[in-house]
């Protein structure tokens, strides 16, 4: 549970500071120690002071494509899209396994996108895959520059 950090004071005590773990607004309640003193607004009653937990960017536990390199025209039988966030949000990849297998030679940045959840914003992370030129390819040409795919 997150709680507010309130500096100590000779003027007040913290009488409530329950906090929370979810996105939302929470109150800290301050009470004057001396009943003869007043707050700056002239009142003497306890004062709630609000603070907030905001949504944060996704925290990636793992994000990769395995294998990350293969030869053009000879993709591996199995390509694994592996991605998980700490929030457990649904994660999608900008390319399907079939689309990855069909890529021509070159380096590619492939985006994974995590959906928004109650406590986390949506967000993306890219991984690089490299399709090497086929060893049976005639002629020689340099692979194209890195291409980026995202949804």
mmCIF file with all atom_site columns, C-alpha atoms in Angstrom:
data_model
loop_
_atom_site.group_PDB
_atom_site.id
_atom_site.type_symbol
_atom_site.label_atom_id
_atom_site.label_alt_id
_atom_site.label_comp_id
_atom_site.label_asym_id
_atom_site.label_entity_id
_atom_site.label_seq_id
_atom_site.pdbx_PDB_ins_code
_atom_site.Cartn_x
_atom_site.Cartn_y
_atom_site.Cartn_z
_atom_site.occupancy
_atom_site.B_iso_or_equiv
_atom_site.pdbx_formal_charge
_atom_site.auth_seq_id
_atom_site.auth_comp_id
_atom_site.auth_asym_id
_atom_site.auth_atom_id
_atom_site.pdbx_PDB_model_num
ATOM 1   C CA . UNK A 1 1   ? 0.000   0.000   0.000   1.00 0.00 ? 1   UNK A CA 1
ATOM 2   C CA . UNK A 1 2   ? 1.270   3.444   -0.911  1.00 0.00 ? 2   UNK A CA 1
ATOM 3   C CA . UNK A 1 3   ? 0.811   6.223   1.603   1.00 0.00 ? 3   UNK A CA 1
ATOM 4   C CA . UNK A 1 4   ? 1.697   9.910   1.483   1.00 0.00 ? 4   UNK A CA 1
ATOM 5   C CA . UNK A 1 5   ? 4.963   11.048  3.010   1.00 0.00 ? 5   UNK A CA 1
ATOM 6   C CA . UNK A 1 6   ? 4.040   13.936  5.293   1.00 0.00 ? 6   UNK A CA 1
ATOM 7   C CA . UNK A 1 7   ? 6.813   15.894  7.003   1.00 0.00 ? 7   UNK A CA 1
ATOM 8   C CA . UNK A 1 8   ? 6.696   16.012  10.802  1.00 0.00 ? 8   UNK A CA 1
ATOM 9   C CA . UNK A 1 9   ? 5.452   19.239  12.351  1.00 0.00 ? 9   UNK A CA 1
ATOM 10  C CA . UNK A 1 10  ? 5.055   20.832  15.759  1.00 0.00 ? 10  UNK A CA 1
ATOM 11  C CA . UNK A 1 11  ? 1.723   22.235  14.529  1.00 0.00 ? 11  UNK A CA 1
ATOM 12  C CA . UNK A 1 12  ? -0.211  19.148  13.375  1.00 0.00 ? 12  UNK A CA 1
ATOM 13  C CA . UNK A 1 13  ? -0.407  15.367  13.504  1.00 0.00 ? 13  UNK A CA 1
ATOM 14  C CA . UNK A 1 14  ? -1.367  12.937  10.755  1.00 0.00 ? 14  UNK A CA 1
ATOM 15  C CA . UNK A 1 15  ? -4.624  11.363  11.926  1.00 0.00 ? 15  UNK A CA 1
ATOM 16  C CA . UNK A 1 16  ? -5.390  9.337   8.782   1.00 0.00 ? 16  UNK A CA 1
ATOM 17  C CA . UNK A 1 17  ? -3.177  8.128   5.933   1.00 0.00 ? 17  UNK A CA 1
ATOM 18  C CA . UNK A 1 18  ? -4.580  4.865   4.602   1.00 0.00 ? 18  UNK A CA 1
ATOM 19  C CA . UNK A 1 19  ? -3.418  5.172   0.983   1.00 0.00 ? 19  UNK A CA 1
ATOM 20  C CA . UNK A 1 20  ? -3.917  2.441   -1.573  1.00 0.00 ? 20  UNK A CA 1
ATOM 21  C CA . UNK A 1 21  ? -2.461  0.516   -4.490  1.00 0.00 ? 21  UNK A CA 1
ATOM 22  C CA . UNK A 1 22  ? -4.936  1.314   -7.268  1.00 0.00 ? 22  UNK A CA 1
ATOM 23  C CA . UNK A 1 23  ? -5.211  4.414   -9.445  1.00 0.00 ? 23  UNK A CA 1
ATOM 24  C CA . UNK A 1 24  ? -7.256  6.997   -7.587  1.00 0.00 ? 24  UNK A CA 1
ATOM 25  C CA . UNK A 1 25  ? -7.307  9.881   -5.149  1.00 0.00 ? 25  UNK A CA 1
ATOM 26  C CA . UNK A 1 26  ? -6.548  9.368   -1.463  1.00 0.00 ? 26  UNK A CA 1
ATOM 27  C CA . UNK A 1 27  ? -6.672  11.653  1.569   1.00 0.00 ? 27  UNK A CA 1
ATOM 28  C CA . UNK A 1 28  ? -4.262  12.329  4.384   1.00 0.00 ? 28  UNK A CA 1
ATOM 29  C CA . UNK A 1 29  ? -6.015  13.969  7.347   1.00 0.00 ? 29  UNK A CA 1
ATOM 30  C CA . UNK A 1 30  ? -4.077  16.532  9.381   1.00 0.00 ? 30  UNK A CA 1
ATOM 31  C CA . UNK A 1 31  ? -5.226  17.669  12.826  1.00 0.00 ? 31  UNK A CA 1
ATOM 32  C CA . UNK A 1 32  ? -3.909  20.689  14.695  1.00 0.00 ? 32  UNK A CA 1
ATOM 33  C CA . UNK A 1 33  ? -2.031  19.797  17.902  1.00 0.00 ? 33  UNK A CA 1
ATOM 34  C CA . UNK A 1 34  ? -2.939  23.038  19.654  1.00 0.00 ? 34  UNK A CA 1
ATOM 35  C CA . UNK A 1 35  ? -6.686  23.847  19.763  1.00 0.00 ? 35  UNK A CA 1
ATOM 36  C CA . UNK A 1 36  ? -5.889  27.557  20.090  1.00 0.00 ? 36  UNK A CA 1
ATOM 37  C CA . UNK A 1 37  ? -4.187  27.627  16.679  1.00 0.00 ? 37  UNK A CA 1
ATOM 38  C CA . UNK A 1 38  ? -5.911  27.962  13.308  1.00 0.00 ? 38  UNK A CA 1
ATOM 39  C CA . UNK A 1 39  ? -5.175  26.896  9.751   1.00 0.00 ? 39  UNK A CA 1
ATOM 40  C CA . UNK A 1 40  ? -4.313  29.638  7.243   1.00 0.00 ? 40  UNK A CA 1
ATOM 41  C CA . UNK A 1 41  ? -7.991  29.751  6.196   1.00 0.00 ? 41  UNK A CA 1
ATOM 42  C CA . UNK A 1 42  ? -9.046  30.570  9.788   1.00 0.00 ? 42  UNK A CA 1
ATOM 43  C CA . UNK A 1 43  ? -10.563 27.155  10.577  1.00 0.00 ? 43  UNK A CA 1
ATOM 44  C CA . UNK A 1 44  ? -9.575  24.688  13.285  1.00 0.00 ? 44  UNK A CA 1
ATOM 45  C CA . UNK A 1 45  ? -11.180 21.464  12.032  1.00 0.00 ? 45  UNK A CA 1
ATOM 46  C CA . UNK A 1 46  ? -9.035  18.605  10.729  1.00 0.00 ? 46  UNK A CA 1
ATOM 47  C CA . UNK A 1 47  ? -7.966  19.061  7.093   1.00 0.00 ? 47  UNK A CA 1
ATOM 48  C CA . UNK A 1 48  ? -7.957  16.409  4.383   1.00 0.00 ? 48  UNK A CA 1
ATOM 49  C CA . UNK A 1 49  ? -5.079  16.785  1.930   1.00 0.00 ? 49  UNK A CA 1
ATOM 50  C CA . UNK A 1 50  ? -5.579  14.833  -1.297  1.00 0.00 ? 50  UNK A CA 1
ATOM 51  C CA . UNK A 1 51  ? -2.928  12.977  -3.256  1.00 0.00 ? 51  UNK A CA 1
ATOM 52  C CA . UNK A 1 52  ? -3.216  10.775  -6.308  1.00 0.00 ? 52  UNK A CA 1
ATOM 53  C CA . UNK A 1 53  ? -1.915  7.544   -7.794  1.00 0.00 ? 53  UNK A CA 1
ATOM 54  C CA . UNK A 1 54  ? -1.850  7.919   -11.588 1.00 0.00 ? 54  UNK A CA 1
ATOM 55  C CA . UNK A 1 55  ? -1.670  5.319   -14.336 1.00 0.00 ? 55  UNK A CA 1
ATOM 56  C CA . UNK A 1 56  ? 1.851   4.422   -15.372 1.00 0.00 ? 56  UNK A CA 1
ATOM 57  C CA . UNK A 1 57  ? 3.416   3.040   -18.542 1.00 0.00 ? 57  UNK A CA 1
ATOM 58  C CA . UNK A 1 58  ? 3.419   -0.743  -18.839 1.00 0.00 ? 58  UNK A CA 1
ATOM 59  C CA . UNK A 1 59  ? 6.283   -2.594  -17.191 1.00 0.00 ? 59  UNK A CA 1
ATOM 60  C CA . UNK A 1 60  ? 7.500   -5.295  -19.577 1.00 0.00 ? 60  UNK A CA 1
ATOM 61  C CA . UNK A 1 61  ? 8.400   -8.629  -17.977 1.00 0.00 ? 61  UNK A CA 1
ATOM 62  C CA . UNK A 1 62  ? 9.500   -10.130 -21.296 1.00 0.00 ? 62  UNK A CA 1
ATOM 63  C CA . UNK A 1 63  ? 9.243   -9.050  -24.927 1.00 0.00 ? 63  UNK A CA 1
ATOM 64  C CA . UNK A 1 64  ? 10.959  -11.033 -27.679 1.00 0.00 ? 64  UNK A CA 1
ATOM 65  C CA . UNK A 1 65  ? 10.609  -13.007 -30.876 1.00 0.00 ? 65  UNK A CA 1
ATOM 66  C CA . UNK A 1 66  ? 12.383  -16.368 -30.979 1.00 0.00 ? 66  UNK A CA 1
ATOM 67  C CA . UNK A 1 67  ? 14.337  -17.018 -33.014 1.00 0.00 ? 67  UNK A CA 1
ATOM 68  C CA . UNK A 1 68  ? 15.164  -13.433 -33.947 1.00 0.00 ? 68  UNK A CA 1
ATOM 69  C CA . UNK A 1 69  ? 17.228  -14.266 -37.058 1.00 0.00 ? 69  UNK A CA 1
ATOM 70  C CA . UNK A 1 70  ? 16.541  -16.560 -40.027 1.00 0.00 ? 70  UNK A CA 1
ATOM 71  C CA . UNK A 1 71  ? 17.328  -16.873 -43.704 1.00 0.00 ? 71  UNK A CA 1
ATOM 72  C CA . UNK A 1 72  ? 15.039  -15.369 -46.342 1.00 0.00 ? 72  UNK A CA 1
ATOM 73  C CA . UNK A 1 73  ? 12.839  -18.066 -47.858 1.00 0.00 ? 73  UNK A CA 1
ATOM 74  C CA . UNK A 1 74  ? 13.842  -20.534 -45.144 1.00 0.00 ? 74  UNK A CA 1
ATOM 75  C CA . UNK A 1 75  ? 12.073  -19.397 -41.966 1.00 0.00 ? 75  UNK A CA 1
ATOM 76  C CA . UNK A 1 76  ? 12.085  -21.635 -38.919 1.00 0.00 ? 76  UNK A CA 1
ATOM 77  C CA . UNK A 1 77  ? 9.146   -23.978 -38.560 1.00 0.00 ? 77  UNK A CA 1
ATOM 78  C CA . UNK A 1 78  ? 8.208   -22.306 -35.277 1.00 0.00 ? 78  UNK A CA 1
ATOM 79  C CA . UNK A 1 79  ? 8.493   -18.612 -34.447 1.00 0.00 ? 79  UNK A CA 1
ATOM 80  C CA . UNK A 1 80  ? 7.433   -17.640 -30.939 1.00 0.00 ? 80  UNK A CA 1
ATOM 81  C CA . UNK A 1 81  ? 5.991   -14.227 -30.075 1.00 0.00 ? 81  UNK A CA 1
ATOM 82  C CA . UNK A 1 82  ? 6.728   -13.846 -26.362 1.00 0.00 ? 82  UNK A CA 1
ATOM 83  C CA . UNK A 1 83  ? 5.488   -10.770 -24.515 1.00 0.00 ? 83  UNK A CA 1
ATOM 84  C CA . UNK A 1 84  ? 4.122   -10.133 -21.045 1.00 0.00 ? 84  UNK A CA 1
ATOM 85  C CA . UNK A 1 85  ? 3.622   -7.084  -18.854 1.00 0.00 ? 85  UNK A CA 1
ATOM 86  C CA . UNK A 1 86  ? 3.494   -6.924  -15.071 1.00 0.00 ? 86  UNK A CA 1
ATOM 87  C CA . UNK A 1 87  ? -0.164  -5.834  -15.297 1.00 0.00 ? 87  UNK A CA 1
ATOM 88  C CA . UNK A 1 88  ? -1.124  -8.943  -17.256 1.00 0.00 ? 88  UNK A CA 1
ATOM 89  C CA . UNK A 1 89  ? -2.595  -6.734  -19.996 1.00 0.00 ? 89  UNK A CA 1
ATOM 90  C CA . UNK A 1 90  ? -3.499  -8.186  -23.359 1.00 0.00 ? 90  UNK A CA 1
ATOM 91  C CA . UNK A 1 91  ? -0.486  -7.842  -25.669 1.00 0.00 ? 91  UNK A CA 1
ATOM 92  C CA . UNK A 1 92  ? -0.678  -7.839  -29.471 1.00 0.00 ? 92  UNK A CA 1
ATOM 93  C CA . UNK A 1 93  ? 2.079   -8.019  -32.070 1.00 0.00 ? 93  UNK A CA 1
ATOM 94  C CA . UNK A 1 94  ? 2.136   -5.869  -35.228 1.00 0.00 ? 94  UNK A CA 1
ATOM 95  C CA . UNK A 1 95  ? 2.915   -8.948  -37.341 1.00 0.00 ? 95  UNK A CA 1
ATOM 96  C CA . UNK A 1 96  ? 1.555   -12.484 -37.337 1.00 0.00 ? 96  UNK A CA 1
ATOM 97  C CA . UNK A 1 97  ? 3.922   -15.460 -37.434 1.00 0.00 ? 97  UNK A CA 1
ATOM 98  C CA . UNK A 1 98  ? 2.913   -16.019 -41.066 1.00 0.00 ? 98  UNK A CA 1
ATOM 99  C CA . UNK A 1 99  ? 3.762   -12.387 -41.940 1.00 0.00 ? 99  UNK A CA 1
ATOM 100 C CA . UNK A 1 100 ? 7.136   -12.687 -40.199 1.00 0.00 ? 100 UNK A CA 1
ATOM 101 C CA . UNK A 1 101 ? 7.971   -15.848 -42.150 1.00 0.00 ? 101 UNK A CA 1
ATOM 102 C CA . UNK A 1 102 ? 7.235   -14.041 -45.434 1.00 0.00 ? 102 UNK A CA 1
ATOM 103 C CA . UNK A 1 103 ? 9.502   -11.025 -44.802 1.00 0.00 ? 103 UNK A CA 1
ATOM 104 C CA . UNK A 1 104 ? 12.231  -10.364 -47.382 1.00 0.00 ? 104 UNK A CA 1
ATOM 105 C CA . UNK A 1 105 ? 15.858  -9.939  -46.283 1.00 0.00 ? 105 UNK A CA 1
ATOM 106 C CA . UNK A 1 106 ? 16.523  -7.063  -43.930 1.00 0.00 ? 106 UNK A CA 1
ATOM 107 C CA . UNK A 1 107 ? 16.357  -5.911  -40.345 1.00 0.00 ? 107 UNK A CA 1
ATOM 108 C CA . UNK A 1 108 ? 12.909  -5.137  -38.912 1.00 0.00 ? 108 UNK A CA 1
ATOM 109 C CA . UNK A 1 109 ? 11.604  -3.527  -35.728 1.00 0.00 ? 109 UNK A CA 1
ATOM 110 C CA . UNK A 1 110 ? 8.418   -5.298  -34.731 1.00 0.00 ? 110 UNK A CA 1
ATOM 111 C CA . UNK A 1 111 ? 6.150   -3.609  -32.176 1.00 0.00 ? 111 UNK A CA 1
ATOM 112 C CA . UNK A 1 112 ? 4.267   -5.290  -29.378 1.00 0.00 ? 112 UNK A CA 1
ATOM 113 C CA . UNK A 1 113 ? 1.446   -3.235  -27.832 1.00 0.00 ? 113 UNK A CA 1
ATOM 114 C CA . UNK A 1 114 ? 0.025   -3.702  -24.339 1.00 0.00 ? 114 UNK A CA 1
ATOM 115 C CA . UNK A 1 115 ? -3.603  -2.708  -23.802 1.00 0.00 ? 115 UNK A CA 1
ATOM 116 C CA . UNK A 1 116 ? -4.603  -0.148  -21.179 1.00 0.00 ? 116 UNK A CA 1
ATOM 117 C CA . UNK A 1 117 ? -5.701  -1.576  -17.818 1.00 0.00 ? 117 UNK A CA 1
ATOM 118 C CA . UNK A 1 118 ? -7.158  -0.073  -14.672 1.00 0.00 ? 118 UNK A CA 1
ATOM 119 C CA . UNK A 1 119 ? -3.711  0.909   -13.345 1.00 0.00 ? 119 UNK A CA 1
ATOM 120 C CA . UNK A 1 120 ? -1.528  1.014   -16.469 1.00 0.00 ? 120 UNK A CA 1
ATOM 121 C CA . UNK A 1 121 ? -1.536  3.073   -19.674 1.00 0.00 ? 121 UNK A CA 1
ATOM 122 C CA . UNK A 1 122 ? -1.278  1.318   -23.016 1.00 0.00 ? 122 UNK A CA 1
ATOM 123 C CA . UNK A 1 123 ? 2.224   1.190   -24.424 1.00 0.00 ? 123 UNK A CA 1
ATOM 124 C CA . UNK A 1 124 ? 4.477   -0.368  -27.012 1.00 0.00 ? 124 UNK A CA 1
ATOM 125 C CA . UNK A 1 125 ? 7.874   -1.986  -27.148 1.00 0.00 ? 125 UNK A CA 1
ATOM 126 C CA . UNK A 1 126 ? 9.785   -2.972  -30.270 1.00 0.00 ? 126 UNK A CA 1
ATOM 127 C CA . UNK A 1 127 ? 12.084  -5.900  -30.856 1.00 0.00 ? 127 UNK A CA 1
ATOM 128 C CA . UNK A 1 128 ? 14.403  -6.452  -33.803 1.00 0.00 ? 128 UNK A CA 1
ATOM 129 C CA . UNK A 1 129 ? 14.316  -9.428  -36.124 1.00 0.00 ? 129 UNK A CA 1
ATOM 130 C CA . UNK A 1 130 ? 16.772  -9.958  -38.947 1.00 0.00 ? 130 UNK A CA 1
ATOM 131 C CA . UNK A 1 131 ? 16.055  -11.895 -42.111 1.00 0.00 ? 131 UNK A CA 1
ATOM 132 C CA . UNK A 1 132 ? 19.375  -12.688 -43.773 1.00 0.00 ? 132 UNK A CA 1
ATOM 133 C CA . UNK A 1 133 ? 19.698  -12.889 -47.568 1.00 0.00 ? 133 UNK A CA 1
ATOM 134 C CA . UNK A 1 134 ? 19.185  -16.361 -48.961 1.00 0.00 ? 134 UNK A CA 1
ATOM 135 C CA . UNK A 1 135 ? 22.407  -18.238 -49.630 1.00 0.00 ? 135 UNK A CA 1
ATOM 136 C CA . UNK A 1 136 ? 20.887  -19.370 -52.960 1.00 0.00 ? 136 UNK A CA 1
ATOM 137 C CA . UNK A 1 137 ? 20.016  -15.825 -54.036 1.00 0.00 ? 137 UNK A CA 1
ATOM 138 C CA . UNK A 1 138 ? 21.685  -14.713 -57.272 1.00 0.00 ? 138 UNK A CA 1
ATOM 139 C CA . UNK A 1 139 ? 23.489  -11.383 -57.433 1.00 0.00 ? 139 UNK A CA 1
ATOM 140 C CA . UNK A 1 140 ? 24.367  -9.307  -54.446 1.00 0.00 ? 140 UNK A CA 1
ATOM 141 C CA . UNK A 1 141 ? 22.614  -6.431  -52.888 1.00 0.00 ? 141 UNK A CA 1
ATOM 142 C CA . UNK A 1 142 ? 22.777  -4.842  -49.495 1.00 0.00 ? 142 UNK A CA 1
ATOM 143 C CA . UNK A 1 143 ? 19.794  -5.486  -47.247 1.00 0.00 ? 143 UNK A CA 1
ATOM 144 C CA . UNK A 1 144 ? 17.388  -2.569  -46.906 1.00 0.00 ? 144 UNK A CA 1
ATOM 145 C CA . UNK A 1 145 ? 17.549  -0.263  -43.929 1.00 0.00 ? 145 UNK A CA 1
ATOM 146 C CA . UNK A 1 146 ? 15.576  -1.193  -40.828 1.00 0.00 ? 146 UNK A CA 1
ATOM 147 C CA . UNK A 1 147 ? 11.799  -1.061  -41.262 1.00 0.00 ? 147 UNK A CA 1
ATOM 148 C CA . UNK A 1 148 ? 9.432   -0.492  -38.384 1.00 0.00 ? 148 UNK A CA 1
ATOM 149 C CA . UNK A 1 149 ? 6.043   -2.158  -38.016 1.00 0.00 ? 149 UNK A CA 1
ATOM 150 C CA . UNK A 1 150 ? 3.556   -1.083  -35.395 1.00 0.00 ? 150 UNK A CA 1
ATOM 151 C CA . UNK A 1 151 ? -0.214  -1.178  -34.988 1.00 0.00 ? 151 UNK A CA 1
#
